[in-house]
Short mmCIF file of C-alpha atoms in Angstrom, two decimals:
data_model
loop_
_atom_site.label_atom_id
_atom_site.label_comp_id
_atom_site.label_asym_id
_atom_site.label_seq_id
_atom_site.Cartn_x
_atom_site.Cartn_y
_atom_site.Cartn_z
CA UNK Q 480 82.86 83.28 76.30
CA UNK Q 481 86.14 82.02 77.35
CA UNK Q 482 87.98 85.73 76.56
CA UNK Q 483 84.64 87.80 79.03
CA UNK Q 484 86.35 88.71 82.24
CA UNK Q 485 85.57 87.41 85.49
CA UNK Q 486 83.60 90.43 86.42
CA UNK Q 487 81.03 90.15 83.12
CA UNK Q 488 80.67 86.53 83.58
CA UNK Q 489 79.93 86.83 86.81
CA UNK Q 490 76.94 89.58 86.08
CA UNK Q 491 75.97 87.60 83.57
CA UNK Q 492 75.61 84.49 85.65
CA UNK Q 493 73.63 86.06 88.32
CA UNK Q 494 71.47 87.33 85.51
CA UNK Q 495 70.86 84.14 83.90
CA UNK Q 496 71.85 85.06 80.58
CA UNK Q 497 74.06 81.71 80.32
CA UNK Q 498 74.71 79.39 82.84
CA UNK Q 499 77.69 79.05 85.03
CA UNK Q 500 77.34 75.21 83.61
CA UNK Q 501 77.96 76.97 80.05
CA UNK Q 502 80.69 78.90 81.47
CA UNK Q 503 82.65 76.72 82.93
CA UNK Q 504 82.29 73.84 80.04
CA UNK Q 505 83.66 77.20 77.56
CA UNK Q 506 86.51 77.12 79.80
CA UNK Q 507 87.18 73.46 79.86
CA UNK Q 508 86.67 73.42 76.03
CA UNK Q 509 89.58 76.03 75.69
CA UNK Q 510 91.95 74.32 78.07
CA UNK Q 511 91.37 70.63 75.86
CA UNK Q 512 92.11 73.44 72.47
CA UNK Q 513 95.38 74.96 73.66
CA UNK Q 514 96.70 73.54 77.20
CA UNK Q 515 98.67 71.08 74.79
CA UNK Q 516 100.82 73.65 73.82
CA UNK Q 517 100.88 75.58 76.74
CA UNK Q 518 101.00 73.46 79.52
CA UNK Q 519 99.89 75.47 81.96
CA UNK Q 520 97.29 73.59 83.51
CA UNK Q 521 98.61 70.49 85.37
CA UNK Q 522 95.26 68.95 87.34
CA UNK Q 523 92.08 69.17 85.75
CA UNK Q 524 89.29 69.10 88.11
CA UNK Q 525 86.67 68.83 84.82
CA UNK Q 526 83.85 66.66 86.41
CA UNK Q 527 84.11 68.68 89.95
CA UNK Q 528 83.80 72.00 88.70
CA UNK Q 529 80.80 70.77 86.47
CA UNK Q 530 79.01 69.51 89.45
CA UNK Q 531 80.17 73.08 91.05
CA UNK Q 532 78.54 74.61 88.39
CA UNK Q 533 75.43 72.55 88.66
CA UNK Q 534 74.82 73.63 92.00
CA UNK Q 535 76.05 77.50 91.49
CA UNK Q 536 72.59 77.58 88.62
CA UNK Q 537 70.43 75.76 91.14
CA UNK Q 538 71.21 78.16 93.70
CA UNK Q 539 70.40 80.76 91.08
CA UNK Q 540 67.26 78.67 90.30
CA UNK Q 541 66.08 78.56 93.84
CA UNK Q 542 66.09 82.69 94.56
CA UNK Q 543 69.67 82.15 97.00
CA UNK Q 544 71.57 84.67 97.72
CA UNK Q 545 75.01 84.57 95.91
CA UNK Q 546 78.56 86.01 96.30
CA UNK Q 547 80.49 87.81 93.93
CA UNK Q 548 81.96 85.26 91.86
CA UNK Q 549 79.04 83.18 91.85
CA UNK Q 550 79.67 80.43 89.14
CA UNK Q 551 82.84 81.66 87.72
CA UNK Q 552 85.47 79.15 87.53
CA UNK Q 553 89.01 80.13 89.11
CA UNK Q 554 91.96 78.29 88.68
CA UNK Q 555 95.17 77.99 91.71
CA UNK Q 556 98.69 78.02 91.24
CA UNK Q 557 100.15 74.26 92.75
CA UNK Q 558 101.76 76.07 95.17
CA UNK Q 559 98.67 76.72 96.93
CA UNK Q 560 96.83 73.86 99.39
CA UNK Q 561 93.20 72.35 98.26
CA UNK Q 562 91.99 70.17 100.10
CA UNK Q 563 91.59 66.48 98.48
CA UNK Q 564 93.27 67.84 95.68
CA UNK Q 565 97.36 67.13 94.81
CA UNK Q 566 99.07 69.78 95.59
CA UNK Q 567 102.58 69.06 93.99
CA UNK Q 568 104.24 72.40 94.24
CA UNK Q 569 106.66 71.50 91.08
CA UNK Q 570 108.90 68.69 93.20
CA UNK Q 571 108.91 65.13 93.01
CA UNK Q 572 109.33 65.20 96.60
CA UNK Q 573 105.48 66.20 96.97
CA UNK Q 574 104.22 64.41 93.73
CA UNK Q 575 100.71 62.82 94.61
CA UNK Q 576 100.33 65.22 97.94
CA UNK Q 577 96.56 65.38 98.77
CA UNK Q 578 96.57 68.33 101.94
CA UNK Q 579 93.99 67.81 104.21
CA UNK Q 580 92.42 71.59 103.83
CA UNK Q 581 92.19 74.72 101.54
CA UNK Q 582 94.48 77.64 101.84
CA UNK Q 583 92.57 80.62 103.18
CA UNK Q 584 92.98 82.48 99.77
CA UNK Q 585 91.06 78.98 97.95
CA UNK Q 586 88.44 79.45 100.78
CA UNK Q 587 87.72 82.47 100.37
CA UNK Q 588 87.58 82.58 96.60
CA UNK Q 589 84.73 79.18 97.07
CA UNK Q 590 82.98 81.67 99.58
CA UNK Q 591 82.62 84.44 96.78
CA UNK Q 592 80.78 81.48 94.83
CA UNK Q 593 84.31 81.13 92.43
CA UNK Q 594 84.40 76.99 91.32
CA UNK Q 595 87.82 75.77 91.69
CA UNK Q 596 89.00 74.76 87.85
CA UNK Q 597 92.01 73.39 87.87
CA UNK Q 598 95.60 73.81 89.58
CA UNK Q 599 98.33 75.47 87.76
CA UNK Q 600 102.47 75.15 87.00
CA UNK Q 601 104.88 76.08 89.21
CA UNK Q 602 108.80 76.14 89.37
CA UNK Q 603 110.12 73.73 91.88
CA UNK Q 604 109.36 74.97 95.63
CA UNK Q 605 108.62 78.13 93.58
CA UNK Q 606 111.80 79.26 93.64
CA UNK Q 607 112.57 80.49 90.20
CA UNK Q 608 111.95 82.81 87.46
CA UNK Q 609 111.03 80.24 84.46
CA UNK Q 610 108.12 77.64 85.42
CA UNK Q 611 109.71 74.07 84.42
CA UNK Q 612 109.96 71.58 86.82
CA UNK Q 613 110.24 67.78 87.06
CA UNK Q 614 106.61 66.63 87.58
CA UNK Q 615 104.26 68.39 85.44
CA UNK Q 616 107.16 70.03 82.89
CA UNK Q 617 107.95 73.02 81.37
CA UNK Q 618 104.79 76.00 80.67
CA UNK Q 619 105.06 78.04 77.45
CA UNK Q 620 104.39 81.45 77.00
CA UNK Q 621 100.81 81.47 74.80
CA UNK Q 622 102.25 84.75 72.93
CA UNK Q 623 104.69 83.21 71.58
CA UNK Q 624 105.48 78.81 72.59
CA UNK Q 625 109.81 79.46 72.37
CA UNK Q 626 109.49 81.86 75.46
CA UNK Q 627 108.94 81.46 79.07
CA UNK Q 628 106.01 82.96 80.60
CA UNK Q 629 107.89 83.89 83.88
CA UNK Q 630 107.74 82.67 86.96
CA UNK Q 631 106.91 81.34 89.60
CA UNK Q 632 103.31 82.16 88.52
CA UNK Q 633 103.95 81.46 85.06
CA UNK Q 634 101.16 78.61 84.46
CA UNK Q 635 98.96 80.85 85.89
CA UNK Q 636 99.54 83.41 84.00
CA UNK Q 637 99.81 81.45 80.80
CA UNK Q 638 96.20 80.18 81.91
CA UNK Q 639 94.93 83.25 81.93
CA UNK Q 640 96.12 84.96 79.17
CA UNK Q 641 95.05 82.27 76.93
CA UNK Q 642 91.50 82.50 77.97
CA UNK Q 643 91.74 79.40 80.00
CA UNK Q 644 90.80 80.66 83.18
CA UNK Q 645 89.19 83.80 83.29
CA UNK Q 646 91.07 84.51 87.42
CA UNK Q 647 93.73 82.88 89.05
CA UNK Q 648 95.56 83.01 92.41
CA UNK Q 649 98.99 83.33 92.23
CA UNK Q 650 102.09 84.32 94.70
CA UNK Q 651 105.17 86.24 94.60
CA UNK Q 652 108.43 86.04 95.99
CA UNK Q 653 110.52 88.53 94.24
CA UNK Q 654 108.69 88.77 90.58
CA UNK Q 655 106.42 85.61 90.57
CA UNK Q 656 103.18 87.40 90.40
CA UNK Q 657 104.22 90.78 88.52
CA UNK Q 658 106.76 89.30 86.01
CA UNK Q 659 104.88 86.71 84.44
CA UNK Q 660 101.45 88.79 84.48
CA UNK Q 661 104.23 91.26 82.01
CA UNK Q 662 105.13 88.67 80.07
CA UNK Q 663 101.68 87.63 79.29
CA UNK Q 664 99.90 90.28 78.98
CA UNK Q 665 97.60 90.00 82.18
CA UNK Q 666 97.53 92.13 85.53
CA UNK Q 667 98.59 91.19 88.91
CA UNK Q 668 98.83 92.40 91.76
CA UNK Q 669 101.00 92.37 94.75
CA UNK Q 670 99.29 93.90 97.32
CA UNK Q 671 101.03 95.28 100.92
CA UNK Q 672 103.06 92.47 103.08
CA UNK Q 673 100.48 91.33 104.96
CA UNK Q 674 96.95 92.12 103.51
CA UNK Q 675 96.27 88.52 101.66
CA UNK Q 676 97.33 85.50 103.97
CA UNK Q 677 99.81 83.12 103.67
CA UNK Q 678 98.12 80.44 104.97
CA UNK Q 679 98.27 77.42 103.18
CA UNK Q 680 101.21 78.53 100.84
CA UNK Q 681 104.95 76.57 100.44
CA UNK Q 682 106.70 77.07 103.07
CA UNK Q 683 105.52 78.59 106.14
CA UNK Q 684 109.21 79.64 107.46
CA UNK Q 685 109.13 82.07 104.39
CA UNK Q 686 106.10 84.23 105.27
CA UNK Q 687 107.68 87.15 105.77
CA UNK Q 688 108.19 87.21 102.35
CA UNK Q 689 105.65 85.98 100.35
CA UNK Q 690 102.62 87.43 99.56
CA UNK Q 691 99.32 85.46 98.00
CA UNK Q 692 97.50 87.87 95.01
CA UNK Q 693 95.20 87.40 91.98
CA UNK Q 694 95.84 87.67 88.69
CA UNK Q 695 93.33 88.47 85.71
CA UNK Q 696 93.18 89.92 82.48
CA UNK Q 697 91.75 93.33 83.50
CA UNK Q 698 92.51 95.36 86.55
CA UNK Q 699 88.88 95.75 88.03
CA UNK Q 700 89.05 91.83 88.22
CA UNK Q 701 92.38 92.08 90.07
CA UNK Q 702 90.63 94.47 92.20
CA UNK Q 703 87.61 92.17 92.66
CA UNK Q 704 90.07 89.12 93.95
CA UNK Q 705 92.01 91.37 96.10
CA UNK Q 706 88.67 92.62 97.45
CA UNK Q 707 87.83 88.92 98.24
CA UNK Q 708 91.28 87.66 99.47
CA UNK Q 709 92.00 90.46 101.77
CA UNK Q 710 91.89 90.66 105.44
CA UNK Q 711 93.12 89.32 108.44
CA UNK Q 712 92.12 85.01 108.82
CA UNK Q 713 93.30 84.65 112.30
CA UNK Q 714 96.33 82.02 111.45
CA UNK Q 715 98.43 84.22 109.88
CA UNK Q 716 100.94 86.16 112.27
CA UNK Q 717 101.06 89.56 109.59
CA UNK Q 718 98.11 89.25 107.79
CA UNK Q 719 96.25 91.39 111.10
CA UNK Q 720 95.67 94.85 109.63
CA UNK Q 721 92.03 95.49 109.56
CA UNK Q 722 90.65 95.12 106.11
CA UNK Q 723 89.29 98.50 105.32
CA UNK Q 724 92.61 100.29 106.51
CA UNK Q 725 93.16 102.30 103.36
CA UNK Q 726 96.10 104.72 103.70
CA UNK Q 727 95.28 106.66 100.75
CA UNK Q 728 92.24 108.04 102.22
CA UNK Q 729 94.29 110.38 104.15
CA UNK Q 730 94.52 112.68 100.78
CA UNK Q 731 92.12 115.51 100.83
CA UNK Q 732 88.77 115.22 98.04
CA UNK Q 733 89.76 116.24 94.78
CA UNK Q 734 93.05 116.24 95.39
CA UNK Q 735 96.15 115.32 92.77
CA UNK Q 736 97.67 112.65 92.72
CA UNK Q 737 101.66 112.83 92.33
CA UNK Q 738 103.54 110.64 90.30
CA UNK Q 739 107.23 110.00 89.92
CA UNK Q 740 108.28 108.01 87.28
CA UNK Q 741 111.98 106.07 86.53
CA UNK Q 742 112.87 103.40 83.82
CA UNK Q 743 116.68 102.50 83.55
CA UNK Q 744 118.35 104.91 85.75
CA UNK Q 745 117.30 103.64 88.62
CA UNK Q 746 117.01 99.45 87.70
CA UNK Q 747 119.87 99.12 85.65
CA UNK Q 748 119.62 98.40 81.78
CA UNK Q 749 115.95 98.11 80.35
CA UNK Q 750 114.56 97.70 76.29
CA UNK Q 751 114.01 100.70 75.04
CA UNK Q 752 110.89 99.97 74.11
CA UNK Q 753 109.68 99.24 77.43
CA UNK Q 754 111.23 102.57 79.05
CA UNK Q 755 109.13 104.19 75.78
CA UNK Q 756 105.66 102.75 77.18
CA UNK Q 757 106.53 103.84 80.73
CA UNK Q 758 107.19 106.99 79.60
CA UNK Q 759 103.96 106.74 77.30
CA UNK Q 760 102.08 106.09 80.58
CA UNK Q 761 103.35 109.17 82.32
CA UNK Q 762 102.49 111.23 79.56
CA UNK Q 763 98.75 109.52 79.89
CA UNK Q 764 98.40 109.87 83.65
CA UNK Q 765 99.49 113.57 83.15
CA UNK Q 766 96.96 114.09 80.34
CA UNK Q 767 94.62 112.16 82.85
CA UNK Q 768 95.46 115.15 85.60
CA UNK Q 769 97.86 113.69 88.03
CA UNK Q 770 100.61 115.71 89.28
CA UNK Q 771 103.62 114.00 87.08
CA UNK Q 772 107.53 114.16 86.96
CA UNK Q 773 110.49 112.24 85.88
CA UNK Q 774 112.57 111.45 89.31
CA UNK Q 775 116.11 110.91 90.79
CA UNK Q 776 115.68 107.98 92.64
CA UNK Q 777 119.48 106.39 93.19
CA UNK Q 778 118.09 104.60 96.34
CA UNK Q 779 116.92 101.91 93.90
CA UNK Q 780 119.95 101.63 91.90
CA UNK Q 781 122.28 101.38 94.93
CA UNK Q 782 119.99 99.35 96.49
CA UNK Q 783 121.01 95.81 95.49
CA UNK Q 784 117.51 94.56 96.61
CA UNK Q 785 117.54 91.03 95.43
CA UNK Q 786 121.02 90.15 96.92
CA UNK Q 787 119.33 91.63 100.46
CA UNK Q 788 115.84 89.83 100.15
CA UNK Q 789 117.36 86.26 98.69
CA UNK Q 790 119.61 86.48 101.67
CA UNK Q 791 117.35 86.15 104.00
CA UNK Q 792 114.94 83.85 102.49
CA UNK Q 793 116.92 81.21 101.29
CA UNK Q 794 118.69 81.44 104.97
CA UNK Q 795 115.05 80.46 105.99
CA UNK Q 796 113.94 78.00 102.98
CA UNK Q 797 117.28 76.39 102.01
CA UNK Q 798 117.87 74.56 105.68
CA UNK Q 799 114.12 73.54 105.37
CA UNK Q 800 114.27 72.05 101.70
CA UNK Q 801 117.06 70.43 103.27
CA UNK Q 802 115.59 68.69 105.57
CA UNK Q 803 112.64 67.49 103.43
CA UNK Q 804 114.79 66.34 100.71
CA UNK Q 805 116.70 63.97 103.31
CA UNK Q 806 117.72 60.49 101.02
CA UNK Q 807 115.71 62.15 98.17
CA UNK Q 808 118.52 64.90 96.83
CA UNK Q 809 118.59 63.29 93.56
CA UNK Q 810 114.61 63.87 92.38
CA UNK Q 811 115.39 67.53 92.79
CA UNK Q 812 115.74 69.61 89.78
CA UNK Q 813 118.68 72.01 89.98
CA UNK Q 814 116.88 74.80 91.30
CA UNK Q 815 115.94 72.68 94.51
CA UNK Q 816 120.18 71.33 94.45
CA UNK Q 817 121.35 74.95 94.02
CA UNK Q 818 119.23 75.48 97.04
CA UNK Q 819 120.62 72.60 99.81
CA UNK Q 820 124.07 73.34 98.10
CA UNK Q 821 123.55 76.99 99.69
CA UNK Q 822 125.80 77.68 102.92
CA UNK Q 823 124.06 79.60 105.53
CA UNK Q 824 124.02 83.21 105.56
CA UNK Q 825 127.07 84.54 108.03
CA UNK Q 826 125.79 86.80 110.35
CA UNK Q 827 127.80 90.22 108.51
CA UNK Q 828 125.78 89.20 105.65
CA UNK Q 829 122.36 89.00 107.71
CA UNK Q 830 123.60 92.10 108.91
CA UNK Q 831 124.30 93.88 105.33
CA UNK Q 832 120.85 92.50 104.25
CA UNK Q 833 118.99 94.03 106.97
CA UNK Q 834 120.84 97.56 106.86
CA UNK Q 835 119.90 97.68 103.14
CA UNK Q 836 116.15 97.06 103.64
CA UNK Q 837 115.91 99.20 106.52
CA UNK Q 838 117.87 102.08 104.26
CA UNK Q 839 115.63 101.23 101.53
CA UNK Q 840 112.23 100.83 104.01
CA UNK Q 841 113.18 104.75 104.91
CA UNK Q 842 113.90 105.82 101.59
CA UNK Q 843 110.72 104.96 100.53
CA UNK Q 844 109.27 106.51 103.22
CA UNK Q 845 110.72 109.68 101.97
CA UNK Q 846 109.87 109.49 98.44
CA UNK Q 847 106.27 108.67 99.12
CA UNK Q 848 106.38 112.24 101.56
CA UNK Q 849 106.67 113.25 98.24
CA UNK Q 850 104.73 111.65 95.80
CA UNK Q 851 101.80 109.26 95.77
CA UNK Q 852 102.52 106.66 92.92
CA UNK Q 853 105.68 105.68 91.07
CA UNK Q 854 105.65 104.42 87.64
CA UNK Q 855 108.68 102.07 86.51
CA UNK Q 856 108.91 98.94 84.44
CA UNK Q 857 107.99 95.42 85.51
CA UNK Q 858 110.72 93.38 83.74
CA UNK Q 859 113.82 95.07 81.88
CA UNK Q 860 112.68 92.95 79.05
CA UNK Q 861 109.77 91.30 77.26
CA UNK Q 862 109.51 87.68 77.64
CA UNK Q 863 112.82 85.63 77.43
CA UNK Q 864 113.66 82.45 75.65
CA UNK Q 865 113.38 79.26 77.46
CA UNK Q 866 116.43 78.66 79.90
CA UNK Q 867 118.36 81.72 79.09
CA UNK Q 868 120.98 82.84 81.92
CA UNK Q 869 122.07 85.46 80.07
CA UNK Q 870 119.91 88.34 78.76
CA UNK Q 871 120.80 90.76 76.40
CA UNK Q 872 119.27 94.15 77.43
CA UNK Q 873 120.01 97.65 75.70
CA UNK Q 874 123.15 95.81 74.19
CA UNK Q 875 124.41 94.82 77.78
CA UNK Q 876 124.57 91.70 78.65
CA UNK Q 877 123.38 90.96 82.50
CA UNK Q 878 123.14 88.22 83.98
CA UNK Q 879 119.31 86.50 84.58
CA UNK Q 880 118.69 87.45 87.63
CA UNK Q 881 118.35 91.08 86.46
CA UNK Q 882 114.68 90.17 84.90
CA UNK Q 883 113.85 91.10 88.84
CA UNK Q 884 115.37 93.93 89.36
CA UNK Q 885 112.38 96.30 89.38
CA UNK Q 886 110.29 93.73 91.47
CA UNK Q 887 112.46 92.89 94.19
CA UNK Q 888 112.39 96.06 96.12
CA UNK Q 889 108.64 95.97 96.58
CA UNK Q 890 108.86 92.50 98.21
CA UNK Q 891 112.08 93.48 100.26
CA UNK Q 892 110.04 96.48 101.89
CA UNK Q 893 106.24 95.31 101.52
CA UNK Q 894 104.99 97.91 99.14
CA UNK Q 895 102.04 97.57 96.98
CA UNK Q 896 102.74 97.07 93.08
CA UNK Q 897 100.63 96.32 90.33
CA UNK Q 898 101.28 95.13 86.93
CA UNK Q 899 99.02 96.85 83.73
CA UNK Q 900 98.99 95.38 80.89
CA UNK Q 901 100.15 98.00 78.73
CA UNK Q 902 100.97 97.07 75.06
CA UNK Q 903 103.22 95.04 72.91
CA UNK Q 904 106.69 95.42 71.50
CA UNK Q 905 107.63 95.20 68.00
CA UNK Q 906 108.12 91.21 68.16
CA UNK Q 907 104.19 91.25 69.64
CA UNK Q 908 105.43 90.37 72.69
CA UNK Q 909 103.36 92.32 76.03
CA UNK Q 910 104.74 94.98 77.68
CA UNK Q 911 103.63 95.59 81.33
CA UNK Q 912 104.33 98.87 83.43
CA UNK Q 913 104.45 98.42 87.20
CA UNK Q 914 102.49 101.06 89.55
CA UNK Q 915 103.42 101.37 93.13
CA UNK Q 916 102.18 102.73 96.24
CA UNK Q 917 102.29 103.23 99.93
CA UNK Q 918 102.16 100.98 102.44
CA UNK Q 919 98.15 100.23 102.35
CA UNK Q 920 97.62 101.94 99.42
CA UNK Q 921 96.12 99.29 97.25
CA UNK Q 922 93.18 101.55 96.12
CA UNK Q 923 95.20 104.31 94.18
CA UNK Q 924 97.01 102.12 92.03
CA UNK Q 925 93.98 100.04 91.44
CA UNK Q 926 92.27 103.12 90.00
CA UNK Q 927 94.97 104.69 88.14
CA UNK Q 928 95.61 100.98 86.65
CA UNK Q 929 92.25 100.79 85.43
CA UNK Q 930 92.58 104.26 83.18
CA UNK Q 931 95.79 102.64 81.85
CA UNK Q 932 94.68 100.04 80.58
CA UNK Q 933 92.07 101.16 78.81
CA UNK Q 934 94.53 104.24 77.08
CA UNK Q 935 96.87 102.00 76.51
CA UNK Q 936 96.36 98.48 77.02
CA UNK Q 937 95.67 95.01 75.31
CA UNK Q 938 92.43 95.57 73.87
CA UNK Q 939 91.18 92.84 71.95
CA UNK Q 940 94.56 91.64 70.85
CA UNK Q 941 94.65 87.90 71.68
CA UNK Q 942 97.19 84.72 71.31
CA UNK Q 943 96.64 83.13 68.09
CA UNK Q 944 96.81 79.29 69.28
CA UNK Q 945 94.99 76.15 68.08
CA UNK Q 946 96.27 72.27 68.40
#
């Protein structure tokens, strides 16, 4: 029961063919068999989610009317706010935290009928791509316990890929929800700046930035939790677009869809297996009938994305960990000390930053004049060992801050992009491809996601773990 998506256990809830009691004690029985070795899960909320689940089959029971996740536990990355619940967003220097209220995304999730499970590792402030911190520890990745999972969402994804928690809600930064969703073999998406609010995430300066998404094992229940989290909640300043706006409805009925597609020419080096299953997943949506080419896109590679976007959000998050971590510097881990070492961004580099996101903003706007979709890889490689700062990719070494350089220039300009899980590499490590769309295109990629993964995807292939 623990491997059914969140979709089937949901039907099969509101069905009565088990009991959202049965569920969610299958779920709690896997995370007591594996989270040992994973560590994914860092507060267990066993005895409230029973009681959730309690209620959820006397609703049932008494002929209520129920939402779409009605009984199916969810877990939240600790980056997240629940109210009465620690919320220790990987720092010492909010260890024990209790908020006084739910994030918008957790409300709405407990409005679809979803029973909060548990809350889920994160890197300190979120801020990096392996999830290890000084509170709750290092997560593993399930596939294989020497690599990392990603980051920031890594526990979340490691939760989910190891059938503890059948839909999560993570967040993303630069890679956090996309990179670790590749690494373990889930989905993810990052939907436009904007459509899921921010409210209730760390830190509020950094909004701009950050975007709130689910993450799941197939695509239609990515789709379902972006269908729930979506929409404007009246506290967020760019979370106002209207919740049906879909820009892809502008295309005429029956008409093709046009995909470009680009592996290491445009991100720098990427394993050539992974540039083989994007170009595996061209070949499928063109045997599928899309419109589909190889493209030039040197906008990307010229880009330098991540320098632009960490520019301007560690000139908004640095002075602000700062200031919390007044008399406290030494309970940070070095992610959270690289960040109040930072100087603040001179005003020619503000000013580089914003000329290369308004380039790239336009750019974009061009290519997607053109085209509909473009296909590209998630991470250059498949999941890397614990702590490296060096990767070795194509036999060139980079340094580890390429593992986000075919993430970062979605968050930089606000584009859609969704991670498919895709296949596995020839250690049996997952390989994710990334689809991207317009501005408020959510829809297309959701759809052409969903025939991926079932040509190519996971299947039935599962983490071999026991304690």
């Amino acid at each position: 029961m623990h491997y059914q998506d969140a979709t089937a256990l949901a039907a099969l809830i509101a069905s009565r063919q088990v009991s959202s009691r049965e569920v969610v004690q299958a779920h709690l029985d896997r995370i007591a068999e594996v989270n040992p070795k994973i560590n994914a899960i860092v507060t267990l909320l066993a005895d409230e989610a029973l009681r959730g689940a309690d209620a959820a089959d006397a609703a049932l029971a008494g002929g209520r009317d129920v939402g779409p996740l009605h009984g199916v536990p969810v877990t939240v990355k600790d980056a997240l706010d629940t109210a009465g619940i620690p919320t220790q967003r990987g720092s010492k220097i909010f260890a024990g935290f209790i908020p006084d209220d739910d994030a918008t995304a957790v409300k709405r999730i407990k409005a679809a009928g979803g029973i909060l499970l548990a809350k889920t590792n994160a890197p300190e402030f979120s801020a990096w791509t392996e999830t290890d911190n000084a509170v709750t520890g290092r997560t593993n990745n399930p596939w294989n316990l020497e690599r990392t999972p990603g980051g920031s969402s890594g526990g979340e994804s490691a939760a989910v890929a190891s059938g503890m928690s059948p839909m999560g809600i993570g967040s993303d930064l630069a890679i956090s929800l996309r990179g670790p969703a590749a690494f373990t073999g889930v989905a993810a998406l990052k939907a436009t700046h904007g459509r899921i609010p921010f409210t209730g995430h760390f830190a509020p300066m950094a909004s701009a930035w950050w975007h709130v998404g689910p993450m799941a094992r197939t695509v239609r229940d990515v789709a379902l939790g972006y269908s729930i989290l979506s929409g404007p909640d009246g506290f967020d300043g760019y979370a106002v677009h209207a919740k049906e706006i879909d820009s892809g409805s502008t295309r005429f009925a029956g008409q093709t869809i046009r995909v470009g597609w680009v592996t290491d020419e445009a991100f720098g080096p990427v394993d050539p297996e992974i540039a083989s299953a994007v170009e595996d997943a061209a070949s499928q949506l063109a045997a599928l009938g899309c419109h589909v080419e190889q493209v030039a896109a040197p906008f990307l590679n010229d880009a330098d994305a991540t320098t632009a976007l960490f520019t301007f959000v560690y000139g908004e998050l640095a002075p602000y960990v700062k200031n919390l971590a007044v008399g406290r510097e030494g309970e940070l881990t070095p992610v959270g000390s690289q960040m109040i070492a930072m100087e603040d961004p001179t005003f020619a580099q503000l000013h580089a930053a914003r000329a290369k996101m308004e380039a790239l903003r336009s750019a974009f706007a061009g290519y997607f004049g053109r085209f509909d979709v473009l296909l590209c890889p998630v991470n250059p490689v498949t999941a890397t060992p614990h702590g490296a700062q060096t990767l070795a990719v194509d036999g060139t070494a980079v340094p580890w801050t390429h593992v986000m350089s075919a993430t970062t220039p979605f968050n930089l300009t606000g584009l859609p992009a969704l991670s498919v899980p895709y296949g596995f590499s020839s250690e049996s490590l997952p390989i994710g491809i990334q689809l991207v769309a317009k501005w408020f295109d959510e829809s297309t990629i959701l759809r052409l996601g969903r025939l991926l993964e079932r040509q190519g995807g996971l299947g039935d292939r599962r983490p071999e773990l026991s304690v």
